[in-house]
CSV table of C-alpha atoms in Angstrom, one decimal:
chain,number,residue,atom,x,y,z
A,1,MET,CA,0.0,0.0,0.0
A,2,ASP,CA,1.4,3.4,-0.9
A,3,ALA,CA,2.5,5.9,1.7
A,4,THR,CA,-0.2,8.4,0.8
A,5,VAL,CA,-3.0,5.9,1.7
A,6,ASN,CA,-1.2,4.8,4.9
A,7,SER,CA,-1.0,8.5,5.9
A,8,ILE,CA,-4.8,9.0,5.3
A,9,PHE,CA,-5.6,5.9,7.4
A,10,ARG,CA,-3.4,7.1,10.3
A,11,GLN,CA,-5.1,10.5,10.3
A,12,LEU,CA,-8.5,8.8,10.3
A,13,PHE,CA,-7.6,6.6,13.3
A,14,HIS,CA,-7.1,9.4,15.8
A,15,ARG,CA,-10.4,8.0,17.2
A,16,ARG,CA,-11.5,4.4,17.5
A,17,ALA,CA,-13.5,2.9,14.8
A,18,TRP,CA,-15.6,-0.3,14.8
A,19,HIS,CA,-13.8,-3.5,15.6
A,20,CYS,CA,-14.4,-6.4,13.2
A,21,LEU,CA,-15.3,-8.6,16.1
A,22,ARG,CA,-17.3,-6.1,18.2
A,23,GLY,CA,-20.2,-8.5,18.8
A,24,PRO,CA,-23.0,-10.5,17.3
A,25,SER,CA,-24.4,-7.8,15.1
A,26,SER,CA,-21.1,-7.2,13.5
A,27,LEU,CA,-20.1,-10.7,12.6
A,28,SER,CA,-23.6,-12.0,11.9
A,29,SER,CA,-24.4,-9.1,9.5
A,30,PHE,CA,-21.1,-8.7,7.6
A,31,ARG,CA,-18.6,-10.7,5.8
A,32,ARG,CA,-16.0,-7.9,5.5
A,33,PRO,CA,-14.3,-4.4,5.9
A,34,ALA,CA,-14.2,-0.3,5.2
A,35,ARG,CA,-12.3,2.9,3.8
A,36,PHE,CA,-10.7,6.3,4.2
A,37,PRO,CA,-12.2,9.7,5.3
A,38,PRO,CA,-15.2,10.5,3.2
A,39,ILE,CA,-14.2,12.3,0.0
A,40,GLN,CA,-16.5,15.2,-0.7
A,41,GLN,CA,-19.1,14.2,-3.3
A,42,ARG,CA,-19.7,16.8,-6.0
A,43,ARG,CA,-22.8,15.9,-8.0
A,44,HIS,CA,-23.5,17.5,-11.3
A,45,ILE,CA,-26.2,17.2,-14.0
A,46,PHE,CA,-26.0,18.4,-17.5
A,47,THR,CA,-29.0,19.1,-19.9
A,48,ASP,CA,-28.7,19.3,-23.6
A,49,ASP,CA,-30.0,22.9,-23.9
A,50,ASP,CA,-28.2,24.6,-21.0
A,51,ASP,CA,-24.7,25.9,-20.6
A,52,PRO,CA,-23.7,24.5,-17.2
A,53,SER,CA,-21.2,27.2,-16.6
A,54,GLN,CA,-24.0,29.8,-16.9
A,55,ARG,CA,-26.8,28.0,-15.0
A,56,GLU,CA,-25.3,26.1,-12.1
A,57,SER,CA,-28.7,25.3,-10.5
A,58,ASP,CA,-29.6,23.2,-13.5
A,59,TRP,CA,-26.7,20.9,-13.2
A,60,GLN,CA,-25.1,20.9,-9.8
A,61,GLN,CA,-26.6,18.8,-7.0
A,62,ARG,CA,-26.5,21.1,-4.0
A,63,THR,CA,-24.6,19.2,-1.3
A,64,SER,CA,-23.1,22.1,0.6
A,65,PHE,CA,-24.3,25.3,2.4
A,66,LEU,CA,-21.8,27.1,0.2
A,67,PRO,CA,-21.9,25.3,-3.2
A,68,GLN,CA,-20.2,28.2,-4.8
A,69,LEU,CA,-17.0,27.1,-3.0
A,70,GLN,CA,-17.0,23.8,-4.9
A,71,LYS,CA,-14.7,23.7,-7.9
A,72,ASP,CA,-16.4,23.5,-11.3
A,73,HIS,CA,-15.2,20.5,-13.2
A,74,SER,CA,-17.7,20.8,-16.1
A,75,GLU,CA,-14.9,21.5,-18.6
A,76,GLU,CA,-13.1,18.3,-17.7
A,77,PHE,CA,-16.3,16.4,-17.9
A,78,LYS,CA,-16.9,17.7,-21.4
A,79,HIS,CA,-13.5,16.7,-22.7
A,80,TYR,CA,-12.4,13.6,-20.7
A,81,PRO,CA,-13.0,10.3,-22.6
A,82,MET,CA,-15.7,7.9,-21.4
A,83,VAL,CA,-14.2,4.5,-20.5
A,84,THR,CA,-15.5,1.2,-19.3
A,85,ALA,CA,-14.2,-1.3,-16.7
A,86,GLU,CA,-13.5,-3.7,-19.5
A,87,GLN,CA,-11.2,-1.2,-21.2
A,88,LEU,CA,-9.3,-0.7,-17.9
A,89,ARG,CA,-8.6,-4.4,-17.3
A,90,ARG,CA,-5.1,-4.2,-18.8
A,91,GLN,CA,-4.2,-0.9,-17.2
A,92,LYS,CA,-1.7,-1.3,-14.4
A,93,GLU,CA,-2.3,2.1,-12.8
A,94,ARG,CA,-5.5,3.5,-11.5
A,95,PRO,CA,-6.9,5.8,-14.3
A,96,ARG,CA,-6.9,9.6,-14.3
A,97,ARG,CA,-8.5,12.2,-16.6
A,98,VAL,CA,-11.4,9.9,-17.5
A,99,LYS,CA,-15.1,9.5,-16.8
A,100,MET,CA,-17.2,6.4,-16.5
A,101,LEU,CA,-20.6,5.2,-15.4
A,102,LEU,CA,-20.8,4.3,-11.7
A,103,ARG,CA,-21.2,0.6,-12.5
A,104,ASP,CA,-17.9,0.6,-14.4
A,105,PHE,CA,-16.2,2.5,-11.5
A,106,ILE,CA,-17.4,-0.2,-9.0
A,107,ASP,CA,-16.5,-3.0,-11.4
A,108,ASP,CA,-13.0,-1.5,-11.8
A,109,SER,CA,-12.6,-1.0,-8.0
A,110,LEU,CA,-13.6,-4.6,-7.1
A,111,TYR,CA,-12.4,-6.7,-10.0
A,112,ASN,CA,-9.6,-5.0,-11.9
A,113,PRO,CA,-6.9,-7.7,-12.3
A,114,GLN,CA,-4.1,-5.3,-11.4
A,115,TYR,CA,-5.4,-3.4,-8.4
A,116,GLY,CA,-9.0,-4.6,-7.7
A,117,TYR,CA,-10.2,-5.5,-4.2
A,118,PHE,CA,-10.8,-9.1,-4.9
A,119,SER,CA,-7.8,-9.5,-7.1
A,120,LYS,CA,-5.2,-8.1,-4.7
A,121,GLN,CA,-6.6,-7.3,-1.3
A,122,ALA,CA,-9.3,-9.8,0.0
A,123,VAL,CA,-8.4,-12.6,2.3
A,124,ILE,CA,-11.1,-15.1,3.4
A,125,PHE,CA,-11.0,-16.2,7.0
A,126,THR,CA,-11.0,-19.9,7.7
A,127,PRO,CA,-11.4,-21.2,11.3
A,128,GLY,CA,-9.3,-24.3,10.8
A,129,SER,CA,-11.0,-27.3,12.3
A,130,PRO,CA,-14.8,-27.1,12.5
A,131,PHE,CA,-16.3,-25.6,15.7
A,132,GLU,CA,-17.7,-28.2,18.2
A,133,PHE,CA,-21.0,-26.4,18.8
A,134,HIS,CA,-22.4,-29.3,20.9
A,135,LYS,CA,-19.7,-28.6,23.5
A,136,MET,CA,-20.4,-24.9,23.8
A,137,LYS,CA,-22.5,-23.6,26.6
A,138,ASP,CA,-24.3,-21.0,24.4
A,139,GLU,CA,-23.9,-18.6,21.5
A,140,SER,CA,-21.8,-16.2,23.5
A,141,GLU,CA,-19.2,-18.9,23.9
A,142,PHE,CA,-19.2,-19.3,20.1
A,143,HIS,CA,-18.5,-15.5,19.8
A,144,ARG,CA,-15.6,-15.9,22.2
A,145,GLN,CA,-14.1,-18.8,20.4
A,146,LEU,CA,-14.6,-17.1,17.0
A,147,GLY,CA,-12.8,-14.0,18.3
A,148,GLN,CA,-9.9,-16.1,19.5
A,149,ARG,CA,-9.6,-18.0,16.1
A,150,TYR,CA,-9.9,-14.7,14.2
A,151,ALA,CA,-7.0,-13.2,16.2
A,152,ALA,CA,-4.9,-16.4,15.9
A,153,PHE,CA,-5.5,-16.5,12.1
A,154,GLU,CA,-4.4,-13.0,11.6
A,155,ASP,CA,-1.4,-13.4,14.0
A,156,HIS,CA,-0.2,-16.2,11.8
A,157,LEU,CA,-0.5,-14.1,8.7
A,158,ASP,CA,1.3,-11.2,10.3
A,159,SER,CA,4.1,-13.5,11.4
A,160,LYS,CA,4.8,-14.0,7.7
A,161,SER,CA,4.1,-10.5,6.5
A,162,LEU,CA,2.7,-7.6,8.6
A,163,ASN,CA,-0.2,-6.0,6.8
A,164,GLU,CA,-2.1,-3.2,8.6
A,165,THR,CA,-4.7,-3.0,5.7
A,166,ARG,CA,-5.4,-6.7,5.3
A,167,GLN,CA,-9.0,-7.1,4.0
A,168,LEU,CA,-10.2,-10.1,6.0
A,169,TRP,CA,-13.7,-11.3,5.8
A,170,HIS,CA,-15.8,-14.4,6.5
A,171,THR,CA,-18.8,-16.3,5.1
A,172,PRO,CA,-21.3,-18.8,6.6
A,173,THR,CA,-19.7,-21.5,4.7
A,174,GLU,CA,-16.4,-21.0,6.6
A,175,LEU,CA,-18.0,-20.4,10.0
A,176,PHE,CA,-20.3,-23.3,9.9
A,177,GLN,CA,-18.4,-25.9,8.0
A,178,PRO,CA,-19.3,-28.6,7.1
A,179,PHE,CA,-22.9,-28.0,8.3
A,180,TYR,CA,-23.8,-25.2,5.9
A,181,GLY,CA,-22.4,-27.1,2.9
A,182,GLU,CA,-24.1,-30.2,4.0
A,183,ALA,CA,-27.5,-28.4,4.1
A,184,MET,CA,-26.9,-27.3,0.5
A,185,ALA,CA,-25.9,-30.8,-0.4
A,186,ARG,CA,-29.2,-32.3,1.0
A,187,TYR,CA,-31.1,-29.7,-1.1
A,188,LEU,CA,-29.2,-30.6,-4.2
A,189,ILE,CA,-29.5,-34.4,-3.8
A,190,SER,CA,-33.2,-34.2,-3.0
A,191,ASN,CA,-34.1,-32.0,-6.0
A,192,TYR,CA,-31.7,-33.9,-8.3
A,193,LYS,CA,-33.5,-37.1,-7.5
A,194,LEU,CA,-36.9,-35.5,-7.8
A,195,THR,CA,-36.4,-33.9,-11.2
A,196,LEU,CA,-33.3,-35.3,-13.1
A,197,TYR,CA,-32.2,-38.7,-11.8
A,198,PRO,CA,-31.4,-41.2,-13.4
A,199,TYR,CA,-31.6,-39.5,-16.8
A,200,HIS,CA,-29.0,-36.8,-16.3
A,201,ASP,CA,-25.8,-36.3,-14.3
A,202,LEU,CA,-25.7,-34.0,-11.3
A,203,ILE,CA,-23.9,-31.0,-12.7
A,204,ILE,CA,-23.3,-28.2,-10.2
A,205,TYR,CA,-21.9,-24.7,-11.1
A,206,GLU,CA,-20.7,-22.5,-8.3
A,207,LEU,CA,-20.2,-18.8,-9.0
A,208,GLY,CA,-17.3,-17.4,-6.9
A,209,ALA,CA,-16.1,-20.3,-4.8
A,210,GLY,CA,-13.8,-18.4,-2.4
A,211,ASN,CA,-11.5,-20.9,-0.6
A,212,GLY,CA,-13.4,-23.8,-2.2
A,213,THR,CA,-14.9,-24.9,1.2
A,214,LEU,CA,-18.5,-25.1,0.1
A,215,MET,CA,-17.6,-27.2,-3.0
A,216,LEU,CA,-15.6,-29.6,-0.9
A,217,ASN,CA,-18.2,-29.9,1.9
A,218,ILE,CA,-20.9,-30.6,-0.7
A,219,LEU,CA,-18.8,-33.3,-2.5
A,220,ASP,CA,-17.7,-34.9,0.8
A,221,TYR,CA,-21.4,-35.2,1.9
A,222,ILE,CA,-22.6,-36.6,-1.5
A,223,LYS,CA,-19.9,-39.2,-1.6
A,224,ALA,CA,-20.5,-40.3,2.0
A,225,ILE,CA,-24.3,-40.4,1.8
A,226,ASP,CA,-25.1,-41.4,-1.8
A,227,PRO,CA,-22.2,-43.0,-3.7
A,228,ASP,CA,-24.5,-43.6,-6.8
A,229,VAL,CA,-25.2,-39.9,-7.1
A,230,TYR,CA,-21.6,-39.0,-6.4
A,231,ALA,CA,-20.5,-41.2,-9.4
A,232,ARG,CA,-22.6,-39.0,-11.6
A,233,THR,CA,-21.6,-35.6,-10.0
A,234,GLN,CA,-19.6,-32.9,-11.8
A,235,PHE,CA,-18.7,-29.7,-10.0
A,236,ARG,CA,-17.7,-26.6,-12.0
A,237,VAL,CA,-16.5,-23.4,-10.5
A,238,ILE,CA,-16.7,-20.0,-12.3
A,239,GLU,CA,-14.2,-17.8,-10.6
A,240,ILE,CA,-13.3,-14.2,-11.7
A,241,SER,CA,-10.4,-13.8,-9.3
A,242,SER,CA,-7.1,-15.3,-10.6
A,243,SER,CA,-5.7,-15.4,-7.0
A,244,LEU,CA,-8.7,-17.3,-5.7
A,245,ALA,CA,-8.8,-19.7,-8.7
A,246,THR,CA,-5.1,-20.5,-8.0
A,247,LEU,CA,-5.9,-21.1,-4.3
A,248,GLN,CA,-8.8,-23.5,-5.3
A,249,HIS,CA,-6.4,-25.4,-7.6
A,250,LYS,CA,-3.8,-25.6,-4.9
A,251,THR,CA,-6.4,-26.9,-2.4
A,252,ILE,CA,-7.7,-29.8,-4.6
A,253,HIS,CA,-4.2,-30.9,-5.6
A,254,GLN,CA,-2.4,-30.6,-2.3
A,255,SER,CA,-5.1,-31.4,0.4
A,256,SER,CA,-5.3,-35.1,1.1
A,257,SER,CA,-9.1,-34.9,1.7
A,258,ALA,CA,-9.7,-32.9,-1.5
A,259,LYS,CA,-7.6,-35.0,-3.8
A,260,GLN,CA,-10.4,-37.7,-3.9
A,261,HIS,CA,-12.6,-35.2,-5.8
A,262,ARG,CA,-10.1,-33.9,-8.4
A,263,ASP,CA,-11.6,-35.8,-11.3
A,264,ARG,CA,-15.0,-34.3,-10.5
A,265,ILE,CA,-13.9,-30.6,-10.3
A,266,ASN,CA,-13.3,-28.1,-13.0
A,267,ILE,CA,-12.2,-24.6,-12.1
A,268,ILE,CA,-12.9,-22.0,-14.8
A,269,ASN,CA,-11.0,-18.7,-14.2
A,270,ARG,CA,-13.4,-16.4,-16.0
A,271,SER,CA,-16.0,-13.7,-15.4
A,272,ILE,CA,-19.5,-14.9,-15.7
A,273,PHE,CA,-20.2,-11.7,-17.7
A,274,GLN,CA,-17.8,-13.0,-20.4
A,275,TRP,CA,-19.5,-16.4,-20.6
A,276,ASP,CA,-20.3,-17.5,-24.2
A,277,THR,CA,-20.6,-21.3,-24.0
A,278,TYR,CA,-24.0,-22.9,-24.4
A,279,VAL,CA,-24.7,-25.5,-21.7
A,280,SER,CA,-27.5,-27.8,-22.9
A,281,SER,CA,-27.5,-30.2,-19.9
A,282,PRO,CA,-29.7,-29.5,-16.8
A,283,CYS,CA,-27.6,-28.1,-14.0
A,284,PHE,CA,-27.8,-26.5,-10.6
A,285,PHE,CA,-26.3,-23.0,-10.3
A,286,LEU,CA,-25.1,-21.8,-6.8
A,287,ALA,CA,-24.5,-18.1,-6.1
A,288,CYS,CA,-23.9,-17.7,-2.4
A,289,GLU,CA,-23.0,-14.2,-1.2
A,290,VAL,CA,-21.9,-13.2,-4.7
A,291,ILE,CA,-24.4,-10.8,-6.2
A,292,ASP,CA,-23.9,-8.3,-3.4
A,293,ASN,CA,-20.7,-7.3,-5.1
A,294,PHE,CA,-22.4,-7.0,-8.5
A,295,ALA,CA,-22.0,-3.4,-9.7
A,296,HIS,CA,-25.0,-1.1,-9.7
A,297,ASP,CA,-25.8,2.1,-11.5
A,298,ALA,CA,-26.9,5.3,-9.6
A,299,ILE,CA,-30.1,6.9,-10.7
A,300,ARG,CA,-31.5,10.2,-9.3
A,301,TYR,CA,-34.7,11.9,-10.1
A,302,ASP,CA,-35.8,15.5,-10.6
A,303,PRO,CA,-38.2,15.9,-7.7
A,304,LEU,CA,-40.5,18.1,-9.9
A,305,THR,CA,-40.4,16.6,-13.3
A,306,GLU,CA,-39.7,13.0,-12.0
A,307,GLN,CA,-37.2,12.5,-14.9
A,308,PRO,CA,-34.3,10.2,-14.1
A,309,VAL,CA,-30.7,11.1,-14.5
A,310,GLN,CA,-27.7,8.6,-14.4
A,311,GLY,CA,-24.6,8.8,-12.3
A,312,THR,CA,-21.1,9.1,-13.9
A,313,VAL,CA,-17.8,9.4,-12.1
A,314,LEU,CA,-15.1,11.8,-13.3
A,315,ILE,CA,-11.6,11.1,-12.2
A,316,ASP,CA,-9.5,14.3,-12.4
A,317,SER,CA,-5.7,14.8,-13.0
A,318,GLN,CA,-5.1,14.3,-9.3
A,319,GLY,CA,-7.0,11.1,-9.0
A,320,ASP,CA,-9.9,12.7,-7.1
A,321,PHE,CA,-13.5,11.7,-7.8
A,322,HIS,CA,-16.4,13.9,-8.8
A,323,GLU,CA,-19.9,12.6,-9.4
A,324,PHE,CA,-21.9,14.0,-12.3
A,325,TYR,CA,-25.5,13.1,-13.4
A,326,ILE,CA,-26.6,13.2,-17.0
A,327,PRO,CA,-30.1,13.0,-18.5
A,328,GLN,CA,-29.2,10.4,-21.1
A,329,ILE,CA,-29.9,7.0,-19.6
A,330,ASP,CA,-27.8,4.3,-21.2
A,331,PRO,CA,-29.6,1.3,-22.7
A,332,LEU,CA,-28.7,-1.1,-19.9
A,333,ALA,CA,-30.0,1.1,-17.2
A,334,ALA,CA,-33.1,2.0,-19.2
A,335,ARG,CA,-33.8,-1.6,-19.8
A,336,TYR,CA,-33.7,-2.3,-16.1
A,337,LEU,CA,-36.1,0.5,-15.3
A,338,HIS,CA,-38.5,-0.8,-17.9
A,339,LEU,CA,-38.2,-4.4,-16.8
A,340,ARG,CA,-38.9,-3.5,-13.2
A,341,GLN,CA,-42.3,-2.3,-14.3
A,342,THR,CA,-43.1,-5.3,-16.5
A,343,PRO,CA,-46.1,-7.3,-15.1
A,344,CYS,CA,-45.6,-10.9,-14.0
A,345,ASP,CA,-48.0,-13.7,-14.8
A,346,ASP,CA,-48.9,-14.9,-11.3
A,347,HIS,CA,-51.1,-13.3,-8.7
A,348,HIS,CA,-48.3,-13.2,-6.1
A,349,HIS,CA,-46.3,-10.7,-8.3
A,350,PRO,CA,-48.8,-8.6,-10.2
A,351,THR,CA,-46.1,-5.9,-10.8
A,352,MET,CA,-42.7,-5.0,-9.7
A,353,TYR,CA,-44.1,-2.6,-7.3
A,354,PRO,CA,-44.6,-1.9,-4.5
A,355,HIS,CA,-41.0,-1.3,-3.7
A,356,TYR,CA,-39.3,1.7,-2.2
A,357,HIS,CA,-38.5,4.4,-4.6
A,358,PRO,CA,-37.1,7.9,-4.1
A,359,LEU,CA,-40.3,9.5,-5.6
A,360,HIS,CA,-42.6,7.4,-3.3
A,361,SER,CA,-41.5,9.1,-0.1
A,362,SER,CA,-43.7,12.2,-0.6
A,363,TRP,CA,-46.5,13.8,-2.7
A,364,LYS,CA,-45.5,15.8,-5.7
A,365,TRP,CA,-46.8,19.1,-4.2
A,366,LEU,CA,-44.7,18.4,-1.1
A,367,ARG,CA,-41.6,17.8,-3.2
A,368,ARG,CA,-42.2,21.0,-5.0
A,369,PHE,CA,-42.5,22.9,-1.7
A,370,ARG,CA,-39.3,21.3,-0.4
A,371,ALA,CA,-37.5,22.2,-3.6
A,372,GLN,CA,-38.1,25.9,-2.9
A,373,LEU,CA,-36.5,25.8,0.5
A,374,PRO,CA,-33.0,27.3,1.0
A,375,PHE,CA,-30.2,24.9,0.3
A,376,ALA,CA,-32.6,22.2,-0.8
A,377,GLY,CA,-31.2,19.5,-3.1
A,378,ASN,CA,-32.2,19.7,-6.7
A,379,LEU,CA,-32.2,15.9,-7.1
A,380,THR,CA,-33.5,13.0,-5.0
A,381,HIS,CA,-31.2,10.7,-3.1
A,382,PRO,CA,-29.7,8.1,-5.5
A,383,GLU,CA,-31.4,4.9,-6.2
A,384,TYR,CA,-28.9,2.1,-6.9
A,385,ILE,CA,-30.2,-0.3,-9.5
A,386,PRO,CA,-28.7,-3.8,-10.0
A,387,VAL,CA,-27.9,-3.8,-13.7
A,388,ARG,CA,-25.2,-6.5,-13.5
A,389,LEU,CA,-27.7,-8.8,-11.7
A,390,MET,CA,-30.0,-8.3,-14.7
A,391,GLN,CA,-27.2,-9.2,-17.0
A,392,PHE,CA,-26.4,-12.3,-14.9
A,393,PHE,CA,-30.0,-13.5,-15.4
A,394,ASP,CA,-29.6,-12.8,-19.1
A,395,ILE,CA,-26.6,-15.2,-19.2
A,396,LEU,CA,-28.5,-17.9,-17.2
A,397,ALA,CA,-31.4,-17.7,-19.6
A,398,GLU,CA,-29.3,-17.7,-22.8
A,399,TYR,CA,-26.5,-20.1,-21.9
A,400,PHE,CA,-27.9,-22.2,-19.1
A,401,PRO,CA,-31.6,-22.8,-20.1
A,402,GLY,CA,-31.8,-25.9,-18.0
A,403,HIS,CA,-30.5,-24.4,-14.8
A,404,GLN,CA,-32.0,-24.5,-11.3
A,405,LEU,CA,-30.7,-21.5,-9.3
A,406,VAL,CA,-29.8,-21.4,-5.6
A,407,LEU,CA,-29.0,-17.8,-4.7
A,408,SER,CA,-28.4,-16.6,-1.2
A,409,ASP,CA,-27.5,-13.0,-0.1
A,410,PHE,CA,-28.3,-10.1,2.2
A,411,HIS,CA,-31.7,-8.5,1.9
A,412,GLU,CA,-30.7,-5.8,4.3
A,413,LEU,CA,-27.4,-4.2,5.4
A,414,PRO,CA,-26.9,-1.8,8.3
A,415,ASN,CA,-24.7,1.3,8.0
A,416,ALA,CA,-25.2,1.8,4.3
A,417,VAL,CA,-24.5,5.0,2.5
A,418,LYS,CA,-27.4,7.3,1.8
A,419,GLY,CA,-29.8,6.3,-0.9
A,420,VAL,CA,-32.3,3.5,-2.0
A,421,ASN,CA,-30.8,0.0,-2.1
A,422,ALA,CA,-27.6,1.7,-1.2
A,423,PRO,CA,-24.3,-0.1,-0.5
A,424,VAL,CA,-22.2,-0.6,2.5
A,425,VAL,CA,-18.7,0.7,1.7
A,426,GLN,CA,-16.0,-0.3,4.2
A,427,THR,CA,-12.3,-1.2,4.5
A,428,ARG,CA,-10.2,-2.5,7.3
A,429,TYR,CA,-7.2,-0.9,9.1
A,430,LYS,CA,-5.2,-2.4,12.0
A,431,ARG,CA,-7.9,-5.1,12.4
A,432,GLN,CA,-10.7,-2.5,12.7
A,433,VAL,CA,-13.6,-2.1,10.3
A,434,VAL,CA,-13.9,1.4,8.9
A,435,PRO,CA,-17.2,2.3,7.2
A,436,VAL,CA,-17.6,5.3,4.9
A,437,SER,CA,-20.3,7.3,3.4
A,438,THR,CA,-19.7,7.2,-0.4
A,439,PRO,CA,-18.9,4.5,-3.0
A,440,LEU,CA,-16.4,6.9,-4.6
A,441,VAL,CA,-13.3,5.5,-2.9
A,442,LYS,CA,-9.7,4.6,-3.9
A,443,GLN,CA,-10.0,1.6,-6.1
A,444,GLY,CA,-9.1,-1.7,-4.6
A,445,TYR,CA,-9.0,-0.8,-1.0
A,446,PHE,CA,-12.7,-1.0,-0.2
A,447,ASP,CA,-15.4,-3.6,-0.2
A,448,ILE,CA,-18.6,-2.3,-1.9
A,449,LEU,CA,-21.6,-4.6,-1.2
A,450,PHE,CA,-25.2,-4.0,-1.9
A,451,PRO,CA,-28.4,-5.4,-0.3
A,452,THR,CA,-30.8,-7.2,-2.6
A,453,ASP,CA,-34.5,-6.4,-2.9
A,454,PHE,CA,-35.7,-10.0,-3.3
A,455,ARG,CA,-39.2,-9.0,-4.3
A,456,VAL,CA,-38.0,-7.0,-7.3
A,457,MET,CA,-35.2,-9.5,-8.1
A,458,GLU,CA,-37.5,-12.5,-8.0
A,459,SER,CA,-39.9,-10.8,-10.4
A,460,ILE,CA,-37.2,-9.7,-12.8
A,461,TYR,CA,-35.7,-13.3,-12.8
A,462,ARG,CA,-39.1,-14.7,-13.6
A,463,VAL,CA,-39.6,-12.3,-16.5
A,464,GLN,CA,-36.2,-13.0,-17.9
A,465,THR,CA,-36.0,-16.8,-17.5
A,466,HIS,CA,-39.7,-17.8,-17.5
A,467,LYS,CA,-39.1,-19.9,-14.4
A,468,LEU,CA,-40.9,-20.2,-11.1
A,469,THR,CA,-39.2,-19.4,-7.9
A,470,ARG,CA,-39.4,-19.5,-4.1
A,471,VAL,CA,-37.9,-17.1,-1.7
A,472,LEU,CA,-37.2,-18.0,2.0
A,473,SER,CA,-35.3,-16.5,4.7
A,474,GLN,CA,-31.9,-18.1,5.1
A,475,GLU,CA,-32.9,-19.3,8.5
A,476,GLU,CA,-36.0,-21.0,7.1
A,477,PHE,CA,-34.1,-22.6,4.2
A,478,LEU,CA,-31.4,-24.0,6.5
A,479,SER,CA,-33.9,-25.3,9.0
A,480,ARG,CA,-35.5,-27.3,6.2
A,481,TRP,CA,-32.3,-28.9,5.1
A,482,THR,CA,-30.3,-29.2,8.3
A,483,ASP,CA,-30.1,-32.6,10.0
A,484,GLU,CA,-30.4,-32.1,13.7
A,485,ASP,CA,-31.1,-35.7,14.7
A,486,ASP,CA,-27.5,-36.1,15.9
A,487,LEU,CA,-27.0,-33.3,18.4
A,488,GLU,CA,-23.2,-34.1,18.4
A,489,TYR,CA,-23.1,-33.2,14.7
A,490,SER,CA,-25.0,-30.0,14.4
A,491,THR,CA,-24.7,-26.3,15.2
A,492,ARG,CA,-26.9,-26.5,18.3
A,493,THR,CA,-25.2,-25.5,21.6
A,494,MET,CA,-25.8,-27.1,25.0
A,495,ASN,CA,-28.6,-24.6,26.0
A,496,GLY,CA,-30.5,-25.4,22.8
A,497,GLU,CA,-29.5,-22.4,20.6
A,498,ASN,CA,-28.9,-23.2,17.0
A,499,VAL,CA,-26.1,-20.7,16.1
A,500,MET,CA,-26.2,-21.3,12.3
A,501,LEU,CA,-29.9,-20.6,12.1
A,502,GLY,CA,-29.7,-17.6,14.3
A,503,TRP,CA,-26.9,-15.9,12.4
A,504,TYR,CA,-27.4,-14.1,9.0
A,505,ARG,CA,-31.0,-13.3,9.7
A,506,ASN,CA,-30.6,-10.4,7.3
A,507,ALA,CA,-30.1,-13.0,4.4
A,508,SER,CA,-32.6,-14.7,2.1
A,509,VAL,CA,-32.4,-17.6,-0.4
A,510,MET,CA,-34.1,-17.8,-3.8
A,511,THR,CA,-34.5,-21.1,-5.5
A,512,THR,CA,-35.8,-22.2,-8.9
A,513,LEU,CA,-38.8,-24.5,-8.6
């Protein structure tokens, strides 16, 4: 990490920030970390007919009591080239003197092969041996043991290479291994036998496999419980991160317990958004805590005309970020806004609405009144729309027509930035989580994760794939597929608390029927 970023972090930490292990709400709600002091957001909007230098009120989102003190970057915005995350993939340095849509900025920040968060920064916590829940007094003891293992894990990493900005995070797969993976395996075996066996093999795709723990837990369980199904099982990982793909390869070739599955595993180091191979065979598609890092676009609305404008990010010659809004909605965002209002066929989902929307918070006359108040904003708070998720469903429909989806993720996230469906932006410094208030942060050093509106997502998925679905809370899904007959082999503590079911209550699971 460069000296400038270290200096910023040191200035920030003159007061204590959240600790990554501060209690149940922290670990049960998050997988990850934070970022530096909030960079001032300068929001601008252009119209085709106006000269922005002459009519500031038409283009500048008022975010300060003294907006006249904000530097005008409209000339740079006119002349800087528009780029995409795909164009930046081969660039070794973070770009300057460019502009891009917010979704491309987020994609570049998280996934750029040279400096992206998942490419260079992220480390997934693993507890080592599974927790023995049946020997724990209660959930509080689990928290204590987890904190100890977290510290020991990071102490071991620091003994090799001290890193004050290590981005360490965890998933339910790691915390509750092998029980979480075995619950998924029971679901897969049951539905495979119900719909595909014995005419088709059990083909499983996992999007973003992390350390490979879920994959191995599923294969271990299938082999132990149903050897006939295991003989027909193929497991394929689609992994965008080269470093994680390398780690997965290393695991299956060096781990004595994983070697038995080598002939059944295929790791494909590729972005799902570059997928172009038609898969005719029926398959199951797992996406567990992946879509929260899919890039979103930012849409604001004129509170009077209700017209949408789309967020773009300008990166100036100093590498600072400035947020502009333009009235030309690009085709991808426009398609999402249209799809969201497309009626569905069944009575449970008559339309995409009701869902929370910036224009639904007040009557038009009230918005007009508020717009006349001193220092009032000339645009609504941003609405973050999941355009990459829509593209993911396009790929499933086009290239995996026989898929059955198992998708789990957060339906709510605390401490998000302002806006509708807004992300949590956070990094980690000296083992403390640092949340921030804007997604415009130094690329590669911050996790940017979004909640999922499962009502809207489910409807859009149905429209795009013509498949039926079911949405359950993660607690309900796991309770259906967890075997608690053997109390010595479960996540239940001595006082009867089931830790796995109690955690991640802000997560849901959507499955294809």
